[in-house]
Coordinates of C-alpha atoms in Angstrom, one line a residue:
Chain J
M1 CA 28.9 9.2 11.2
F2 CA 25.7 11.2 11.1
E3 CA 23.9 9.1 13.7
T4 CA 22.5 12.2 15.3
A5 CA 21.3 13.6 12.0
R6 CA 19.6 10.3 11.2
F7 CA 18.1 10.0 14.7
E8 CA 16.7 13.5 14.6
S9 CA 15.5 13.1 11.0
E10 CA 13.4 10.1 12.0
R11 CA 11.8 12.3 14.7
L12 CA 10.8 14.9 12.1
V13 CA 9.4 12.5 9.5
P14 CA 5.8 12.4 10.8
A15 CA 5.4 16.2 11.1
S16 CA 7.1 16.5 7.7
A17 CA 4.6 14.1 6.1
V18 CA 1.6 15.8 7.6
I19 CA 2.7 19.3 6.6
G20 CA 3.7 18.1 3.1
L21 CA 0.4 16.4 2.5
G22 CA -1.5 19.3 4.0
L23 CA 0.2 21.9 1.9
A24 CA 0.0 19.7 -1.2
A25 CA -3.7 19.3 -0.7
F26 CA -4.1 23.0 -0.1
G27 CA -2.0 23.9 -3.2
G28 CA -3.6 21.3 -5.3
M29 CA -7.1 22.6 -4.4
M30 CA -6.1 26.2 -5.1
T31 CA -4.8 25.1 -8.5
L32 CA -8.0 23.2 -9.2
I33 CA -10.3 26.0 -8.4
A34 CA -8.1 28.7 -10.0
P35 CA -9.6 28.5 -13.5
G36 CA -13.2 28.8 -12.1
I37 CA -12.4 31.8 -10.0
L38 CA -10.4 33.5 -12.6
G39 CA -13.2 32.9 -15.1
D40 CA -16.0 34.0 -12.9
V41 CA -14.6 36.8 -11.0
D42 CA -13.4 40.1 -12.6
I43 CA -10.1 40.3 -10.7
A44 CA -9.1 43.6 -12.3
A45 CA -12.4 45.2 -11.1
L46 CA -12.1 43.7 -7.7
L47 CA -8.5 44.9 -7.2
E48 CA -9.7 48.4 -8.0
Q49 CA -11.6 48.3 -4.8
Y50 CA -8.4 47.7 -2.9
P51 CA -6.0 50.5 -1.9
S52 CA -3.5 50.7 -4.6
V53 CA -0.6 50.6 -2.2
M54 CA -1.8 47.2 -0.9
V55 CA -2.2 45.9 -4.5
E56 CA 1.3 46.9 -5.2
E57 CA 3.0 45.8 -2.0
M58 CA 1.4 42.4 -2.0
G59 CA 1.8 41.8 -5.7
L60 CA -2.0 41.3 -6.1
G61 CA -1.8 42.6 -9.7
H62 CA -0.6 39.1 -10.7
M63 CA -3.7 37.5 -9.2
G64 CA -5.4 37.4 -12.6
T65 CA -3.1 34.7 -14.1
I66 CA -3.0 31.1 -13.1
E67 CA 0.6 31.2 -12.0
G68 CA 0.1 34.5 -10.2
F69 CA -2.9 33.0 -8.4
I70 CA -1.0 30.0 -7.2
A71 CA 2.0 32.0 -6.3
L72 CA -0.1 34.4 -4.1
E73 CA -2.3 31.7 -2.6
L74 CA 0.4 29.2 -1.8
Y75 CA 4.0 30.3 -2.1
E76 CA 4.0 34.0 -1.3
Y77 CA 2.5 33.6 2.2
V78 CA 1.9 30.0 3.3
W79 CA 5.3 28.9 2.0
L80 CA 7.4 32.0 2.8
L81 CA 5.9 32.7 6.1
G82 CA 4.4 29.5 7.3
L83 CA 7.1 27.1 6.3
G84 CA 9.9 29.5 7.0
A85 CA 8.5 30.1 10.5
Y86 CA 8.0 26.4 11.0
V87 CA 11.6 25.5 10.1
A88 CA 12.9 28.3 12.3
Y89 CA 10.6 27.2 15.1
T90 CA 11.7 23.5 14.8
A91 CA 15.4 24.5 14.8
A92 CA 14.9 26.8 17.8
G93 CA 13.4 23.9 19.8
S94 CA 16.2 21.5 19.0
I95 CA 19.1 22.5 21.2
A96 CA 17.0 24.6 23.7
G97 CA 14.6 21.7 24.1
D98 CA 17.2 19.1 24.7
V99 CA 19.0 21.3 27.2
E100 CA 15.7 22.2 29.0
T101 CA 14.6 18.6 29.4
G102 CA 18.1 17.3 30.4
R103 CA 18.3 15.1 27.2
M104 CA 21.4 17.0 26.3
D105 CA 23.3 15.6 29.2
T106 CA 23.3 12.0 27.9
L107 CA 24.3 13.3 24.5
L108 CA 27.1 15.5 25.6
A109 CA 28.5 12.7 27.8
A110 CA 29.3 10.9 24.6
P111 CA 32.5 11.6 22.7
I112 CA 31.0 13.9 20.2
A113 CA 31.8 17.6 19.8
R114 CA 29.2 20.1 20.5
W115 CA 29.5 21.8 17.1
R116 CA 29.1 18.4 15.5
L117 CA 25.9 17.7 17.5
L118 CA 24.5 21.1 16.5
V119 CA 25.4 20.7 12.8
E120 CA 23.8 17.2 12.7
K121 CA 20.7 18.5 14.3
Y122 CA 20.6 21.2 11.7
L123 CA 21.1 18.8 8.9
A124 CA 18.1 16.9 10.2
L125 CA 16.0 19.9 9.2
L126 CA 16.6 18.8 5.6
T127 CA 14.0 16.2 6.2
P128 CA 11.0 18.5 6.5
I129 CA 12.5 20.8 3.9
V130 CA 13.0 18.1 1.3
V131 CA 9.9 16.1 2.1
V132 CA 7.5 19.1 2.0
N133 CA 9.1 20.4 -1.2
V134 CA 8.8 17.2 -3.0
V135 CA 5.3 16.4 -1.9
V136 CA 3.9 19.9 -2.6
F137 CA 5.7 20.0 -6.0
V138 CA 4.1 16.7 -7.0
G139 CA 0.7 17.9 -5.7
V140 CA 0.7 21.3 -7.5
T141 CA 2.2 19.8 -10.7
G142 CA -0.4 17.1 -10.7
A143 CA -3.2 19.6 -10.3
V144 CA -1.9 21.8 -13.1
Q145 CA -2.1 18.7 -15.4
V146 CA -5.6 18.1 -14.3
I147 CA -6.9 21.6 -15.2
E148 CA -4.9 21.4 -18.5
E149 CA -3.2 24.7 -17.9
T150 CA 0.4 25.3 -18.5
I151 CA 2.8 26.6 -16.0
P152 CA 6.4 26.1 -17.1
V153 CA 7.7 23.1 -15.1
A154 CA 11.1 24.9 -14.9
D155 CA 9.4 27.7 -12.9
L156 CA 7.7 25.3 -10.6
V157 CA 11.0 23.4 -10.1
A158 CA 12.8 26.7 -9.5
V159 CA 10.3 28.0 -7.0
H160 CA 10.9 24.8 -4.9
V161 CA 14.7 24.5 -5.4
L162 CA 15.3 28.2 -4.6
S163 CA 13.2 27.9 -1.5
I164 CA 15.7 25.4 0.0
P165 CA 18.4 28.1 0.6
Y166 CA 15.7 30.3 2.1
L167 CA 14.5 27.6 4.4
L168 CA 18.0 26.7 5.4
A169 CA 18.7 30.3 6.3
C170 CA 15.5 30.3 8.5
G171 CA 16.7 27.1 10.1
A172 CA 20.2 28.4 10.8
F173 CA 18.7 31.5 12.4
G174 CA 16.6 29.1 14.5
M175 CA 19.7 27.2 15.6
L176 CA 21.4 30.4 16.7
V177 CA 18.3 31.4 18.8
S178 CA 18.2 27.9 20.2
V179 CA 21.7 28.2 21.6
A180 CA 21.3 31.7 22.8
A181 CA 17.9 31.7 24.4
P182 CA 17.6 30.5 28.0
R183 CA 14.4 28.6 27.5
R184 CA 12.8 26.5 24.8
I185 CA 9.5 28.4 24.5
L186 CA 11.4 31.7 24.3
A187 CA 13.7 30.3 21.6
E188 CA 10.7 29.0 19.5
G189 CA 8.8 32.3 19.9
V190 CA 11.7 34.5 19.0
A191 CA 12.7 32.4 16.0
A192 CA 9.2 32.1 14.5
G193 CA 8.3 35.7 15.4
T194 CA 11.5 37.1 13.8
I195 CA 10.7 35.4 10.5
I196 CA 7.2 36.9 10.5
G197 CA 8.5 40.2 11.8
T198 CA 11.2 40.6 9.1
F199 CA 8.6 39.7 6.5
L200 CA 6.4 42.6 7.6
F201 CA 9.4 44.9 8.0
E202 CA 10.6 44.2 4.5
M203 CA 7.2 44.8 3.1
L204 CA 6.6 48.0 4.9
L205 CA 10.0 49.5 4.0
S206 CA 10.1 48.3 0.4
N207 CA 9.1 51.6 -1.3
T208 CA 10.7 53.9 1.2
D209 CA 14.1 55.5 1.5
L210 CA 14.9 52.8 4.1
A211 CA 14.3 49.9 1.7
W212 CA 17.9 48.8 2.1
L213 CA 17.1 47.9 5.7
G214 CA 14.8 45.3 4.4
G215 CA 18.0 43.5 3.2
I216 CA 18.1 41.7 6.6
A217 CA 14.9 39.9 5.7
P218 CA 15.5 36.5 4.1
M219 CA 12.4 37.1 1.8
R220 CA 14.4 39.8 0.0
Y221 CA 16.4 37.0 -1.6
Y222 CA 13.7 34.6 -2.6
D223 CA 10.7 35.8 -4.6
P224 CA 8.3 33.0 -5.6
L225 CA 6.0 35.5 -7.3
A226 CA 8.7 36.7 -9.6
I227 CA 9.8 33.2 -10.4
L228 CA 6.3 32.0 -11.3
T229 CA 5.0 35.1 -13.1
E230 CA 8.1 36.4 -14.7
S231 CA 10.3 33.4 -14.8
T232 CA 12.9 35.6 -13.1
Y233 CA 15.3 33.5 -10.9
D234 CA 17.6 35.1 -8.4
P235 CA 20.5 32.7 -8.0
V236 CA 22.5 35.4 -6.4
G237 CA 19.8 35.6 -3.7
G238 CA 20.2 31.9 -3.2
V239 CA 23.9 32.3 -2.7
V240 CA 23.3 35.1 -0.2
L241 CA 20.9 32.9 1.7
C242 CA 23.3 30.0 1.7
S243 CA 26.1 32.2 2.9
A244 CA 23.9 33.6 5.6
A245 CA 23.0 30.1 6.7
V246 CA 26.7 29.1 6.9
V247 CA 27.5 32.2 9.0
L248 CA 24.6 31.8 11.3
L249 CA 25.3 28.1 11.7
A250 CA 29.0 28.7 12.4
G251 CA 28.0 31.4 14.9
S252 CA 25.7 29.0 16.7
A253 CA 28.2 26.2 16.7
W254 CA 30.8 28.5 18.2
L255 CA 28.4 29.8 20.8
F256 CA 27.2 26.3 21.7
G257 CA 30.9 25.4 22.4
E258 CA 31.2 28.3 24.8
V259 CA 28.0 28.3 26.8
D260 CA 27.3 26.4 30.0
V261 CA 24.7 23.6 29.6
Q262 CA 22.6 23.8 32.7
Chain C
M1 CA 47.9 10.7 37.6
P2 CA 44.7 10.1 39.4
P3 CA 41.7 9.5 37.1
I4 CA 39.9 12.6 38.6
Q5 CA 41.7 15.4 40.2
T6 CA 40.3 18.9 41.0
S7 CA 42.4 21.8 42.1
E8 CA 40.7 24.8 43.6
L9 CA 37.7 24.1 41.4
T10 CA 35.3 27.0 41.7
K11 CA 32.0 27.5 39.9
Y12 CA 29.8 30.6 40.4
Y13 CA 26.5 31.1 38.5
G14 CA 26.7 34.9 38.3
D15 CA 26.9 35.9 41.9
V16 CA 25.5 32.6 43.2
R17 CA 28.1 30.2 44.5
G18 CA 27.9 26.7 43.1
V19 CA 31.1 25.3 44.6
E20 CA 34.3 27.0 45.8
D21 CA 37.9 25.9 46.1
L22 CA 37.4 22.2 45.8
S23 CA 40.6 20.2 45.7
F24 CA 40.6 16.4 45.9
A25 CA 41.8 13.5 43.9
V26 CA 40.0 10.2 43.1
E27 CA 42.4 7.4 42.9
E28 CA 42.3 4.6 40.4
G29 CA 40.1 1.7 41.3
E30 CA 38.4 3.4 44.2
V31 CA 34.7 4.2 44.8
F32 CA 34.8 7.8 45.8
G33 CA 31.7 9.0 47.6
F34 CA 30.6 12.6 47.2
L35 CA 28.2 13.5 49.9
G36 CA 26.1 16.5 50.8
P37 CA 22.6 17.6 51.4
N38 CA 20.5 18.9 48.5
G39 CA 21.9 22.2 47.1
A40 CA 25.4 21.6 48.5
G41 CA 27.0 21.6 45.1
K42 CA 27.2 17.9 44.2
T43 CA 25.6 18.3 40.8
T44 CA 27.5 21.5 40.1
T45 CA 30.7 19.7 40.7
I46 CA 29.7 16.8 38.5
R47 CA 28.5 19.0 35.6
T48 CA 31.7 20.9 35.7
L49 CA 33.8 17.7 35.8
I50 CA 32.0 16.2 32.8
G51 CA 32.5 19.5 30.9
F52 CA 28.9 20.7 30.7
Q53 CA 30.0 24.0 32.2
S54 CA 33.3 25.7 32.6
P55 CA 34.8 26.5 36.0
T56 CA 34.9 30.1 37.1
E57 CA 38.3 29.5 38.7
G58 CA 40.6 26.5 39.3
T59 CA 40.3 23.4 37.2
A60 CA 40.2 19.7 37.2
T61 CA 41.4 16.8 35.1
V62 CA 39.5 13.7 34.1
L63 CA 41.8 10.9 32.8
G64 CA 44.4 13.6 32.3
A65 CA 42.2 15.9 30.2
D66 CA 41.8 19.4 31.5
I67 CA 38.1 20.2 31.8
R68 CA 38.7 23.6 30.2
D69 CA 39.9 21.9 27.1
G70 CA 36.8 20.7 25.2
A71 CA 38.7 18.7 22.6
A72 CA 40.8 16.9 25.2
L73 CA 37.8 16.1 27.3
R74 CA 35.9 14.8 24.3
D75 CA 38.8 12.4 23.5
V76 CA 38.6 10.8 26.9
R77 CA 34.8 10.6 27.0
S78 CA 34.9 7.2 25.4
D79 CA 36.5 6.0 28.6
V80 CA 34.1 7.9 30.9
G81 CA 30.5 6.9 31.8
Y82 CA 28.1 9.4 33.1
L83 CA 24.8 8.8 34.9
P84 CA 22.8 12.0 35.4
S85 CA 20.6 12.5 38.4
E86 CA 17.4 12.8 36.5
P87 CA 17.9 11.0 33.2
S88 CA 15.8 12.3 30.4
F89 CA 15.2 10.9 26.9
N90 CA 13.2 11.5 23.8
E91 CA 9.7 10.3 24.9
N92 CA 8.5 9.2 21.5
V93 CA 11.2 6.6 20.9
T94 CA 11.6 3.0 22.0
G95 CA 14.3 2.2 24.5
R96 CA 15.9 0.0 21.9
R97 CA 16.2 2.8 19.4
L98 CA 17.7 5.0 22.0
L99 CA 20.2 2.4 23.0
D100 CA 21.1 1.9 19.3
Y101 CA 21.6 5.6 18.9
H102 CA 23.6 6.2 22.0
G103 CA 25.6 3.0 21.3
S104 CA 26.5 4.4 17.9
L105 CA 27.8 7.6 19.6
R106 CA 29.9 6.1 22.3
G107 CA 30.4 2.5 21.3
D108 CA 28.6 -0.6 22.6
V109 CA 30.5 -3.5 24.0
R110 CA 28.3 -4.7 26.8
S111 CA 24.8 -3.5 26.6
D112 CA 23.5 -7.1 26.3
E113 CA 25.3 -8.1 29.5
M114 CA 24.0 -4.9 31.2
L115 CA 20.4 -5.6 30.1
E116 CA 20.5 -8.9 32.0
L117 CA 20.9 -6.9 35.2
F118 CA 19.0 -3.8 34.4
D119 CA 16.1 -4.6 32.1
P120 CA 13.9 -1.6 31.1
P121 CA 11.1 -2.6 28.6
L122 CA 13.1 -1.9 25.5
D123 CA 10.3 -2.3 23.0
R124 CA 8.1 0.2 24.6
K125 CA 8.3 3.9 24.1
V126 CA 10.1 5.9 26.7
R127 CA 7.0 8.0 27.4
E128 CA 5.6 4.8 29.0
Y129 CA 8.6 4.3 31.2
S130 CA 8.5 4.6 35.0
R131 CA 11.2 6.6 36.7
G132 CA 12.9 3.4 37.6
N133 CA 12.9 2.2 34.0
K134 CA 14.4 5.4 32.8
Q135 CA 17.1 5.1 35.5
M136 CA 17.9 1.5 34.3
L137 CA 18.1 2.7 30.7
A138 CA 20.5 5.4 31.8
I139 CA 22.6 2.9 33.7
V140 CA 22.9 0.7 30.7
M141 CA 24.0 3.7 28.6
A142 CA 26.5 4.7 31.3
F143 CA 28.2 1.3 31.2
M144 CA 27.6 0.1 27.6
H145 CA 31.0 1.3 26.3
D146 CA 32.8 -0.2 29.2
P147 CA 34.3 3.0 30.5
D148 CA 37.2 3.1 33.0
V149 CA 35.7 6.0 35.0
L150 CA 32.1 6.3 36.0
I151 CA 30.7 9.6 37.2
M152 CA 27.3 8.9 38.8
D153 CA 24.9 11.5 40.3
E154 CA 22.7 9.8 42.8
P155 CA 22.7 6.6 40.9
T156 CA 20.2 4.6 43.0
S157 CA 17.5 7.3 42.8
G158 CA 14.3 6.0 41.3
L159 CA 15.3 2.3 41.6
D160 CA 13.4 -0.1 43.7
P161 CA 15.3 -1.5 46.7
L162 CA 16.1 -4.8 44.9
K163 CA 17.6 -2.9 41.9
Q164 CA 19.4 -0.5 44.2
E165 CA 21.1 -3.4 45.9
Q166 CA 21.9 -4.9 42.5
L167 CA 23.5 -1.7 41.3
L168 CA 25.6 -1.4 44.5
E169 CA 26.7 -5.0 44.0
F170 CA 27.5 -4.3 40.4
I171 CA 29.6 -1.3 41.4
R172 CA 31.6 -3.5 43.8
T173 CA 32.2 -6.1 41.0
E174 CA 33.2 -3.4 38.6
Q175 CA 35.5 -1.9 41.1
Q176 CA 37.3 -5.3 41.3
R177 CA 37.8 -5.0 37.6
G178 CA 39.7 -1.8 38.2
K179 CA 37.0 0.7 37.4
T180 CA 37.0 4.0 39.2
F181 CA 33.8 5.5 40.5
F182 CA 32.8 9.0 41.5
F183 CA 29.6 8.5 43.3
S184 CA 27.4 11.4 44.6
S185 CA 24.7 10.6 47.1
H186 CA 22.9 11.8 50.1
I187 CA 22.0 8.3 51.2
L188 CA 24.4 7.3 53.9
S189 CA 23.8 3.6 54.0
E190 CA 24.7 3.1 50.4
V191 CA 27.8 5.2 50.8
R192 CA 28.8 3.0 53.7
K193 CA 28.2 -0.1 51.5
V194 CA 30.3 0.8 48.5
C195 CA 32.5 3.8 49.0
D196 CA 36.2 3.6 50.0
R197 CA 36.6 7.3 50.7
V198 CA 34.1 10.0 51.1
A199 CA 34.2 13.7 50.5
I200 CA 31.6 15.7 52.3
I201 CA 30.5 18.9 50.7
R202 CA 28.4 21.6 52.3
D203 CA 27.4 25.0 51.0
G204 CA 29.8 24.5 48.1
H205 CA 32.8 23.8 50.3
L206 CA 34.6 20.6 50.9
V207 CA 34.3 20.0 54.6
E208 CA 35.7 16.5 55.0
L209 CA 37.6 14.0 53.0
E210 CA 38.4 10.7 54.6
D211 CA 38.1 6.9 54.5
V212 CA 34.7 5.7 55.4
E213 CA 36.3 3.5 57.9
S214 CA 38.3 6.2 59.7
L215 CA 35.3 8.5 59.6
L216 CA 33.4 5.8 61.5
D217 CA 36.3 5.1 63.8
R218 CA 36.7 8.7 64.6
S219 CA 33.1 9.1 65.2
G220 CA 33.6 6.4 67.8
K221 CA 31.3 3.9 69.4
I222 CA 28.1 4.4 71.2
V223 CA 28.5 2.8 74.7
R224 CA 25.4 2.0 76.7
A225 CA 26.0 0.5 80.2
R226 CA 23.9 -0.2 83.2
L227 CA 26.1 -0.3 86.2
S228 CA 25.6 -1.0 89.9
G229 CA 25.6 1.8 92.5
D230 CA 25.2 5.5 92.1
L231 CA 27.8 7.2 90.0
D232 CA 28.1 10.5 88.3
A233 CA 29.7 11.6 85.0
D234 CA 33.1 12.3 86.6
A235 CA 33.4 8.7 87.5
L236 CA 33.9 7.8 83.8
A237 CA 36.0 10.8 82.9
L238 CA 38.3 8.9 80.6
D239 CA 40.0 10.3 77.5
G240 CA 37.7 9.7 74.6
V241 CA 34.5 9.8 76.4
H242 CA 32.1 12.4 75.0
D243 CA 28.5 13.4 75.4
I244 CA 28.0 11.4 78.5
E245 CA 24.6 11.0 79.9
V246 CA 24.0 9.5 83.3
S247 CA 20.7 8.5 84.8
S248 CA 19.9 6.7 88.0
D249 CA 17.3 4.2 87.0
G250 CA 13.8 5.6 87.3
S251 CA 15.2 8.9 88.7
E252 CA 13.0 11.1 86.6
D253 CA 10.3 11.4 89.2
G254 CA 11.5 9.0 91.8
D255 CA 13.8 11.1 93.9
E256 CA 11.0 12.7 95.9
G257 CA 9.1 9.5 96.4
D258 CA 9.1 7.3 99.4
G259 CA 12.6 6.1 100.7
E260 CA 12.2 2.5 99.9
T261 CA 11.6 2.9 96.2
A262 CA 14.3 5.6 95.8
I263 CA 16.9 3.3 97.3
A264 CA 15.9 0.4 95.1
K265 CA 16.1 2.6 92.0
S266 CA 19.4 4.2 92.8
E267 CA 21.1 0.8 93.0
A268 CA 21.7 0.9 89.3
T269 CA 22.8 3.7 87.0
S270 CA 22.5 3.9 83.2
V271 CA 25.2 5.7 81.3
T272 CA 25.4 6.4 77.6
F273 CA 28.3 8.1 75.9
T274 CA 30.3 8.2 72.7
Y275 CA 33.7 6.7 73.0
T276 CA 36.6 7.2 70.7
G277 CA 39.4 5.6 72.7
A278 CA 40.8 2.1 73.0
Y279 CA 38.7 -0.7 74.6
E280 CA 41.0 -1.7 77.4
P281 CA 41.0 1.4 79.6
L282 CA 37.3 1.6 79.1
L283 CA 36.6 -1.9 80.1
R284 CA 39.0 -1.6 83.1
Q285 CA 37.1 1.4 84.3
L286 CA 33.7 -0.2 83.8
L287 CA 34.8 -3.3 85.7
E288 CA 35.1 -1.3 88.8
Y289 CA 31.3 -1.5 88.9
E290 CA 29.1 -4.5 88.6
I291 CA 27.9 -4.5 85.0
F292 CA 24.2 -5.4 84.6
D293 CA 24.2 -4.6 80.9
L294 CA 26.7 -3.4 78.3
T295 CA 26.4 -2.7 74.6
I296 CA 29.1 -1.1 72.5
E297 CA 28.2 -0.3 68.9
E298 CA 29.3 1.7 66.0
A299 CA 28.0 5.3 66.0
P300 CA 25.4 5.5 63.2
L301 CA 26.8 7.3 60.2
E302 CA 23.8 9.6 60.4
D303 CA 25.2 11.1 63.6
V304 CA 28.5 11.6 61.9
F305 CA 26.9 13.4 59.1
M306 CA 24.7 15.5 61.4
R307 CA 27.9 17.1 62.6
F308 CA 28.4 18.4 59.1
Y309 CA 24.9 19.1 58.2
G310 CA 23.5 20.1 61.5
E311 CA 22.9 23.6 62.8
N312 CA 25.9 25.7 63.5
P313 CA 28.0 23.6 61.2
A314 CA 31.1 25.8 61.3
E315 CA 31.9 25.0 64.9
R316 CA 31.0 21.5 64.5
V317 CA 33.1 20.9 61.5
E318 CA 36.1 22.6 63.0
A319 CA 35.7 20.5 66.1
V320 CA 35.6 17.3 64.2
E321 CA 38.5 18.3 62.0
N322 CA 40.6 19.1 65.0
G323 CA 39.6 15.7 66.5
K324 CA 38.1 17.5 69.5
P325 CA 34.9 16.3 71.1
V326 CA 31.9 17.7 69.5
D327 CA 29.4 19.7 71.6
S328 CA 26.3 17.9 72.2
E329 CA 24.0 20.5 70.8
I330 CA 22.5 18.0 68.5
E331 CA 21.7 15.6 71.3
Q332 CA 20.4 18.5 73.4
G333 CA 17.0 17.0 73.6
A334 CA 18.3 13.8 75.2
G335 CA 21.1 15.4 77.1
E336 CA 19.6 18.2 79.1
A337 CA 17.3 15.9 81.1
D338 CA 20.0 14.4 83.1
V339 CA 23.4 16.1 82.7

């Protein structure tokens, strides 16, 4: 049971550790320098120099508070875009990569169902998701202690916990692309590119009549800025993301059962 | 039911034909050779049989499971071993970890025993493996769960001659234990060594299916004789004599020479032909001449296969299938000098 998930998880541990430590260092540093910047720089005056649309769209108005600063510097972009794209990219390489190299042959020759293989490879994505979340949470929380500021721990916990459905949805999308794309590099590009594309799409449409179209973007359902600055959690968004992940995963498992592995 | 049976198995990749209308059965306990040049459709057949791709038309069964039924095929896979033509593994893992992993997927009852015969450096990462080491690792994986049916795609490729021999020997031993082998290859000598029957595939079609022995029998013997006197091809016009070449000794440029030399040279005639009949009439015929030299040997398997692979294959194959003599186009170079 779960031999494939275990095997694939082991493969992802080094990258997970490096990304986790890197982001924790980045987040910790941002937290440590935040009081200095917020004390020295007149953020409100600075933002007046920016186009008001940009300030509004990107939520820069929250920049002046410590939690808003951390949310914008770390979670709103690096986390949403960077980590989301990374998980989608890794998922996209999993099936497509094994098929392309011929590694899939020895796997499929074993008495294991294709859907099961796919689901286990997907579950292995929990390794980077959990490791990076835990390490970065510890890093940021520790830095907050050092600067003797208070950010509600519940908000920090929520920003990480609610990112898990978001990242799982990105991963499930990556799995679908991995099965559908003819080549690995294409799968990886499409998966990561789509995460970034939907992010921009959602942002551009957000205050137009077509804002509803932004509903296809996973970022619509997970808002780190709102969690940290307003303590507004969106559990429904989490449920939507989980459901999307299940549907995408079921779709990719079905498709993988149908396609020729060449 | 035969362990492997195909009926009108057809696989197209879009408009490109992989294989078409293949029907054959692999019997229990036999080593079934599946031969063809590169691109003939060997790997396509194997990948369809193992369930990696679904047939366009027709079907096949492996241990009773229809290859179109994924669940049924999965159930029998614990009794099927598969050796891909170009085994590939995660590079950043040791061979040992891979064996553990694959053993946990398919069961491991004899990897220790296998590793005594095929010994890749298990504690090194696969990235450092040579082609031969990867092949050995794949061989261990194919046999580790002690399957009843082995499907092997060019199994000796990448192995050094010693290991190749060891693998063929191992296949023979396993066959005695009742295992069935489906063995694709383009190397004739190894087919000769281990296979009981052989199917020949060309351009996606099955062109021949026969015992290796009968194939060789039918391809006949090569007879080379040096006989006294001056004789022509008609003198040896027996049933079963094909592609006869006659040459008076030294006749290439000797006929126009001085009389004495010409007479000396014409005292003996060399004949070479392929013979598919019984020995007795042949020997009786030959004994009408004084025999200076005589060799009768098996036609090389290569010649047999050239009939299927060579130019203008349609005619050639038809001729062989009907048991008629095959035109000597292949041996044109040698033939046209004297006939």
